[in-house]
XYZ file of C-alpha atoms in Angstrom:
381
model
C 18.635 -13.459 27.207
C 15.143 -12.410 26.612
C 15.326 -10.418 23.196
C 11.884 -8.653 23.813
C 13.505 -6.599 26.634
C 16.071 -5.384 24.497
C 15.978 -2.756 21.848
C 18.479 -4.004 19.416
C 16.246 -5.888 17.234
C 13.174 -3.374 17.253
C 15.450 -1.000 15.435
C 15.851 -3.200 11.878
C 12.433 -3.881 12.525
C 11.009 -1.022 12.552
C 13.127 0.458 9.837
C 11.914 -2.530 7.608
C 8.460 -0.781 7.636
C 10.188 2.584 6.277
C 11.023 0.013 3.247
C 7.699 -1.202 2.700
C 6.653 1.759 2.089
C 9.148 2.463 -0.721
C 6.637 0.716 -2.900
C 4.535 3.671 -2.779
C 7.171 5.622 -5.063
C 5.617 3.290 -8.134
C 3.365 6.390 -8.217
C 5.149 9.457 -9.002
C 7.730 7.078 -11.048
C 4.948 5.966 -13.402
C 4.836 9.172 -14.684
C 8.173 9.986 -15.289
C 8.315 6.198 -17.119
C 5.098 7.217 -18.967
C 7.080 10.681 -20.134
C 10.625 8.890 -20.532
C 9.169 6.496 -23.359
C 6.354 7.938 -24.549
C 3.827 5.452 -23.359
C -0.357 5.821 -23.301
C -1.346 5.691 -19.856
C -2.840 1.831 -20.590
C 0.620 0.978 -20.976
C 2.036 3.165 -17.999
C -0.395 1.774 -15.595
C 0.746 -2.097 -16.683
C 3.688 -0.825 -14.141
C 1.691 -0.643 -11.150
C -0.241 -3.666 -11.624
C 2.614 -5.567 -11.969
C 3.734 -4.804 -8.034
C 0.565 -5.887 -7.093
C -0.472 -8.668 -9.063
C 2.133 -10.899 -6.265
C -0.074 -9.998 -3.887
C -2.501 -12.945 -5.030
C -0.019 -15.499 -6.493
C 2.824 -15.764 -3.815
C 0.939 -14.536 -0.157
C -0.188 -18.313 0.594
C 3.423 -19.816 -0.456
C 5.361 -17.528 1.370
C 3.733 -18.389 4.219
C 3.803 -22.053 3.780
C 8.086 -21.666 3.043
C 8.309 -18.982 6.258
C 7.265 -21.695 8.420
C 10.320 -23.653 7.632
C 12.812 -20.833 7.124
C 11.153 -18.300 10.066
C 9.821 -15.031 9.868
C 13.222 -13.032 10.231
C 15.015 -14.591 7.278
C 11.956 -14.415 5.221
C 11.807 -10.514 6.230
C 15.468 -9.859 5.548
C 14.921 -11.896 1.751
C 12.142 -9.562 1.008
C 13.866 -6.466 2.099
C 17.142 -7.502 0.237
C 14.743 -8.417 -3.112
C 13.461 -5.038 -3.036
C 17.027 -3.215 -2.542
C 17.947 -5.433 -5.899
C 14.762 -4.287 -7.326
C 15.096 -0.774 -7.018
C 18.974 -0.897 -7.895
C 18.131 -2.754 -11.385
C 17.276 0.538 -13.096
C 20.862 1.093 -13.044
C 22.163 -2.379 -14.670
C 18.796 -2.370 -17.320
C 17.185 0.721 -17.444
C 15.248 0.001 -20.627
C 11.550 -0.831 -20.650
C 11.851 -3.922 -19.977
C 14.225 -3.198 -16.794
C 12.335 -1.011 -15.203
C 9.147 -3.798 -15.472
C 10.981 -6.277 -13.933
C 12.211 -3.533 -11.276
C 8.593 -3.066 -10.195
C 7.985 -6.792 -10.579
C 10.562 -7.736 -8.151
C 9.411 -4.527 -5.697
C 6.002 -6.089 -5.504
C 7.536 -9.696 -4.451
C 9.781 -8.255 -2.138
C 6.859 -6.383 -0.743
C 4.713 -9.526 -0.422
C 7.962 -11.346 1.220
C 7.850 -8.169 3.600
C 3.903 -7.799 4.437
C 4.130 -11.453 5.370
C 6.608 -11.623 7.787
C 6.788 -8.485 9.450
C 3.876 -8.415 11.675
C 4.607 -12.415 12.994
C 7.934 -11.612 13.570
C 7.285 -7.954 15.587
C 5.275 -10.653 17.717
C 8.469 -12.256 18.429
C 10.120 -9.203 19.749
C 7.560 -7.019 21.200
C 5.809 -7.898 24.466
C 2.124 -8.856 24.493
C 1.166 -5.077 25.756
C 3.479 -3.218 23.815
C 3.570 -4.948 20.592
C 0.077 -2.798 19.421
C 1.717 0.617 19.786
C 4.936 -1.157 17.975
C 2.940 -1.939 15.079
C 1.468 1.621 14.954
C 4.822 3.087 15.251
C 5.885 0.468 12.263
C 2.610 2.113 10.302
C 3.987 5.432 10.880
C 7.452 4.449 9.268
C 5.876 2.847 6.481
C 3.320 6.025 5.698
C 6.687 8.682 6.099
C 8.505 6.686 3.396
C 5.369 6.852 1.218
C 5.216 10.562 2.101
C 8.987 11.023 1.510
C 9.447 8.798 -1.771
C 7.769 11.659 -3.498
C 9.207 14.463 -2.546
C 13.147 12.866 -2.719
C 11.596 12.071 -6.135
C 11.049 15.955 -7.710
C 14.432 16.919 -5.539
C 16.688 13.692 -7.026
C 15.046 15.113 -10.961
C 16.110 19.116 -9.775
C 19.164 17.923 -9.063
C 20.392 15.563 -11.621
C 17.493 15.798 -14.125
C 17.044 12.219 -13.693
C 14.492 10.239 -10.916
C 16.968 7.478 -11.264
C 19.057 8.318 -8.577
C 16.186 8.200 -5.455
C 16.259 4.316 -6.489
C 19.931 4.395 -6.123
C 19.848 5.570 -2.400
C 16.265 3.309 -1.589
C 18.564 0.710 -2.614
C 21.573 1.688 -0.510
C 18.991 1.594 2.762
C 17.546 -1.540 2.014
C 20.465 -3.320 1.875
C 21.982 -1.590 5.049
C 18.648 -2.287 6.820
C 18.776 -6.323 5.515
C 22.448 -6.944 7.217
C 21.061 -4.885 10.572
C 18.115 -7.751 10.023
C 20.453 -10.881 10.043
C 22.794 -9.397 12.419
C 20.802 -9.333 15.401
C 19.703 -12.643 16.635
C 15.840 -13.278 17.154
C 14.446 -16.137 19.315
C 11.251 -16.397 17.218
C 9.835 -19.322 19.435
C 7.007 -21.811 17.691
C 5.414 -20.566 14.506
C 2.102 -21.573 13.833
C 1.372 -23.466 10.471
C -0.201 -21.081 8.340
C -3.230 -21.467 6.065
C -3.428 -22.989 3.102
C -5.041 -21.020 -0.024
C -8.077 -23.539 -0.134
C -8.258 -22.467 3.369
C -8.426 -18.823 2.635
C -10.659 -19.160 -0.751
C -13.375 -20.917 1.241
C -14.255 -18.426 3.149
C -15.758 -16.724 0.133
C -18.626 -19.359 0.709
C -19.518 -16.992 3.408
C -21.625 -14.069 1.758
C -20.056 -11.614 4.286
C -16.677 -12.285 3.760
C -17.163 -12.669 0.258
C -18.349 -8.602 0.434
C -15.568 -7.814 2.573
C -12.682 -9.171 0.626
C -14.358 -7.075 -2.784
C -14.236 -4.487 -0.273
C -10.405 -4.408 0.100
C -10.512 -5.391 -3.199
C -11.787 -2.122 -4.260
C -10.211 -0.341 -1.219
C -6.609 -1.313 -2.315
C -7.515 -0.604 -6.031
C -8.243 3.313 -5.181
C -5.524 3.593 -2.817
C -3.269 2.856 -6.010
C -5.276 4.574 -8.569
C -5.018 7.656 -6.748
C -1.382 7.256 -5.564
C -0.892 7.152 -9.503
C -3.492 9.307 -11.080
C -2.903 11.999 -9.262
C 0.156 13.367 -10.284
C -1.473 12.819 -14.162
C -4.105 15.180 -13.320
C -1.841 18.310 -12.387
C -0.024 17.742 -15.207
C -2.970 17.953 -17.116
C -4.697 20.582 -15.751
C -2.132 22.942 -14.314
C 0.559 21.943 -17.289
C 3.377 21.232 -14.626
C 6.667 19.250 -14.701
C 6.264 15.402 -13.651
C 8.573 16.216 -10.497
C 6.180 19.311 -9.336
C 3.180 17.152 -9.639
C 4.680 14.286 -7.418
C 3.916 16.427 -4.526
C 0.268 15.731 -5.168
C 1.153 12.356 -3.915
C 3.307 13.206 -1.014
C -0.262 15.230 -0.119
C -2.041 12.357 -0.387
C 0.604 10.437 1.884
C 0.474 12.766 4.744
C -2.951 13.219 5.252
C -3.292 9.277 5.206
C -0.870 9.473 8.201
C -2.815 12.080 9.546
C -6.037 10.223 8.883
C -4.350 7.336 10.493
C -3.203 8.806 13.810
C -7.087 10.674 13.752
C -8.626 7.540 13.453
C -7.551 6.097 16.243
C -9.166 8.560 18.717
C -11.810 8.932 16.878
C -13.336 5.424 16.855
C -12.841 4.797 20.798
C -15.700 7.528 20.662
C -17.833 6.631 17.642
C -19.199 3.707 16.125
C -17.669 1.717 13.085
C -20.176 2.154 11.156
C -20.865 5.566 11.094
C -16.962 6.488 11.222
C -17.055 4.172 8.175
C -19.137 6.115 6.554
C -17.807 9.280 7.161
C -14.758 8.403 5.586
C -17.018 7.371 2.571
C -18.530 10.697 2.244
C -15.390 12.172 2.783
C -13.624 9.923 0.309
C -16.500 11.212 -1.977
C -16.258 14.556 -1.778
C -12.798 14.513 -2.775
C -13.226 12.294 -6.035
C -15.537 14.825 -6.995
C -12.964 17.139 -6.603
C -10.885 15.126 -8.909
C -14.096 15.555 -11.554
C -14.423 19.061 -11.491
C -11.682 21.027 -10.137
C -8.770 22.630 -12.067
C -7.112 24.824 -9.587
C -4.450 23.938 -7.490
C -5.665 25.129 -4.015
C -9.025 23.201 -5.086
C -7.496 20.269 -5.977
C -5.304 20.062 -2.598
C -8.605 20.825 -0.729
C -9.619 17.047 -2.675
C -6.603 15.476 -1.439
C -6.823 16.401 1.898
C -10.354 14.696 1.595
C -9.198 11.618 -0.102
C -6.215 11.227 2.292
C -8.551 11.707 5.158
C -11.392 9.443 3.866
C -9.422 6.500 2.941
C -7.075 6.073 6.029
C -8.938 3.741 7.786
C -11.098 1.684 5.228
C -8.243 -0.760 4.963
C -8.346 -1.579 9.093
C -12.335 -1.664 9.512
C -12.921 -3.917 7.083
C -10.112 -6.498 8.104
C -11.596 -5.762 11.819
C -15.256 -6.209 10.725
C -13.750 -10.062 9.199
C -11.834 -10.852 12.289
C -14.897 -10.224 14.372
C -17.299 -12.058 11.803
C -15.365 -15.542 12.027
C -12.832 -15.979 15.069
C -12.760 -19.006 14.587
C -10.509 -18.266 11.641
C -8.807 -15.736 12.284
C -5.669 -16.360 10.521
C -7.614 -17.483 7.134
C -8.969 -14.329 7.238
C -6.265 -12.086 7.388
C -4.394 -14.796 4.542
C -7.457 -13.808 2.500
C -7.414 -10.083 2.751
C -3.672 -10.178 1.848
C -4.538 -12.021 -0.860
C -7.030 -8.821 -1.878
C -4.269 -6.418 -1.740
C -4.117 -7.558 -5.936
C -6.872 -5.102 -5.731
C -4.212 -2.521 -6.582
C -3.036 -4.740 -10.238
C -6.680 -4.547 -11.264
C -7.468 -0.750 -10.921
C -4.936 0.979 -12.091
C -4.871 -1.233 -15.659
C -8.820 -0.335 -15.829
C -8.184 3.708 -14.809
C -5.222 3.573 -17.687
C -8.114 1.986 -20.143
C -10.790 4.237 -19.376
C -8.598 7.414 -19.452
C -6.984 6.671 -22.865
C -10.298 6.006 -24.116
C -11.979 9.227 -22.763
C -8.875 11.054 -23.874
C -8.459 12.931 -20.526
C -7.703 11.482 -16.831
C -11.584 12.218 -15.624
C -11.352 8.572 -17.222
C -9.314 6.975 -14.592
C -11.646 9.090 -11.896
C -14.739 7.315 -12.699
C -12.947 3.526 -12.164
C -12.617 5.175 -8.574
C -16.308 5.779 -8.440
C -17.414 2.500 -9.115
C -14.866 1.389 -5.912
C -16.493 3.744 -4.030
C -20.555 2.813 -4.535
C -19.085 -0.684 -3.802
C -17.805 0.396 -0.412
C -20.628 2.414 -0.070
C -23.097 -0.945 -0.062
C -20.114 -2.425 2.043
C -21.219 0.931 4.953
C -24.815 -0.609 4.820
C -23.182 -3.813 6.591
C -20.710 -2.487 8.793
C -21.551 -3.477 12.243
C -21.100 -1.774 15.502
């Protein structure tokens, strides 16, 4: 039986990219950690970093052990990791708990990233496995929209944001046994790179720009994801659970920003579309600088969703298209940069404790963004 006729195994499939995106919730849940114990935001944002911080120590090695083990089982392990990561609140929900919660989210997620896309090769057709993958970045961006908003509903209703991890947890695990229930020829898997492999590319002086690229691109994606729900509670003194809709914002205009993208640059160059998004990325961090009204500040995150929907894809594309001939050390590498999102939040946390106020954390972002900006001089059609 040819599997990539049949719908059965799409469906765990594409329901494991709804769970990737649950590690988006490490936004709004930062605050309500940073409110629960008291902590400076230096110390709250040592919580996101240490999701992303696997990223850059276990992307090569997971590789290297999926080619023995295959792509589905490896998939199914880092969905089940993150079901026992999110349900470990509940067994240890001290500090130290919840830090190894969002330590063992960010491995699962790496397990995830890694294997998804080689194994959605396996069951999707050559010409349909594109608009699979889109569909699968859909999933992903409604559970980053959703995690939010189940967040302020779960603290309404209980008073506690505990309980949105309980029910994550219950659909990761239902989603891993869907995963090793239906059967997957995955065919020959190709040997993946090695990380001396990957780290020589930086050699090449383009690369080398691109990866700080997604370097800083990943950083601000995070920094955002957490800051902004800090910033309405500074400035418009609301609840933790009210702000996390700042976030959901954020979320949905990514996904809009996403779905835009895509007809917009079969009609416009990469590099100006590029740096659109970078003025429009801009304008909406300035927002964050100077705005203290709610409408005004939703105008920025429409602007910041908007602007940094597509950075992550044009710079990966602009790689691919620099060296072919390494294709897959390429894309190894730019996993790799997804640590991007370790480095920036622990710097925003710095910056805004020292400053006293979260316009701190919003300058960190600026720096990103002149660096992309001098990335936008290279971009090539």
């Amino acid at each position: 039986m040819n599997l990539k006729k049949h719908a059965a195994p799409l469906v765990p499939l594409i329901l494991s990219f709804f769970i990737m995106g649950f590690v988006d919730v490490i936004g709004v849940t930062t605050n309500f950690v940073k409110e629960d114990f008291g902590l400076s935001d230096s110390l709250a944002n040592v919580f996101p970093s240490s999701v992303f911080l696997w990223f850059l120590l276990l992307s090569v090695p997971i590789g290297l052990w999926m080619n023995r083990v295959g792509c589905r089982k490896t998939l199914a392990l880092g969905v089940v990791v993150t079901g026992a990561a999110l349900l470990l609140p509940y067994v240890a929900g001290g500090l130290g708990g919840i830090l190894a919660s969002f330590c063992l989210l960010g491995i699962g997620n790496t397990l995830i990233q890694v294997s998804i896309n080689p194994l959605a090769a396996c069951v999707v057709s050559g010409k349909k496995l594109a608009g699979a993958l889109t569909f699968g970045q859909f999933m992903k961006a409604m559970a980053s929209f959703l995690g939010p908003v189940l967040a302020a509903w779960a603290v309404g209703a209980t008073g506690h944001w505990q309980p949105l991890f309980l029910g994550m947890s219950a659909v990761a695990f239902l989603v891993a046994a869907g995963l090793m229930l239906v059967p997957v020829r995955e065919g020959q898997t190709l040997r993946p790179s090695s990380f001396g492999q990957c780290a020589s590319l930086l050699k090449d002086k383009f690369i080398l720009l691109l990866f700080i690229g997604i370097l800083c691109h990943v950083g601000m994606d995070v920094g955002i994801n957490v800051t902004l729900p800090k910033i309405f509670v500074e400035r418009l003194h609301c609840t933790s659970a009210e702000a996390g809709y700042a976030s959901s914002a954020y979320f949905l205009f990514r996904t809009v920003g996403c779905l835009g993208g895509a007809f917009l640059l079969a009609r416009c160059s990469a590099r100006r579309f590029f740096q659109g998004s970078l003025l429009a990325l801009g304008a909406g961090i300035a927002g964050l600088f100077f705005f203290d009204r709610e409408p005004l500040l939703y105008v920025s995150i429409v602007l910041l969703g908007l602007g940094n929907s597509n950075v992550f894809s044009l710079i990966i594309s602009q790689g691919l298209l620099h060296r072919p001939d390494a294709r897959n050390e390429v894309s190894g590498l730019m996993v790799m940069g997804l640590v991007g999102g370790a480095v920036f939040p622990l710097l925003m946390g710095f910056l805004s404790d020292a400053v006293g106020a979260q316009w701190g954390a919003v300058l960190v972002l600026c720096l990103g963004l002149a660096y992309l900006a001098v990335v936008g001089l290279r971009v090539r059609d």
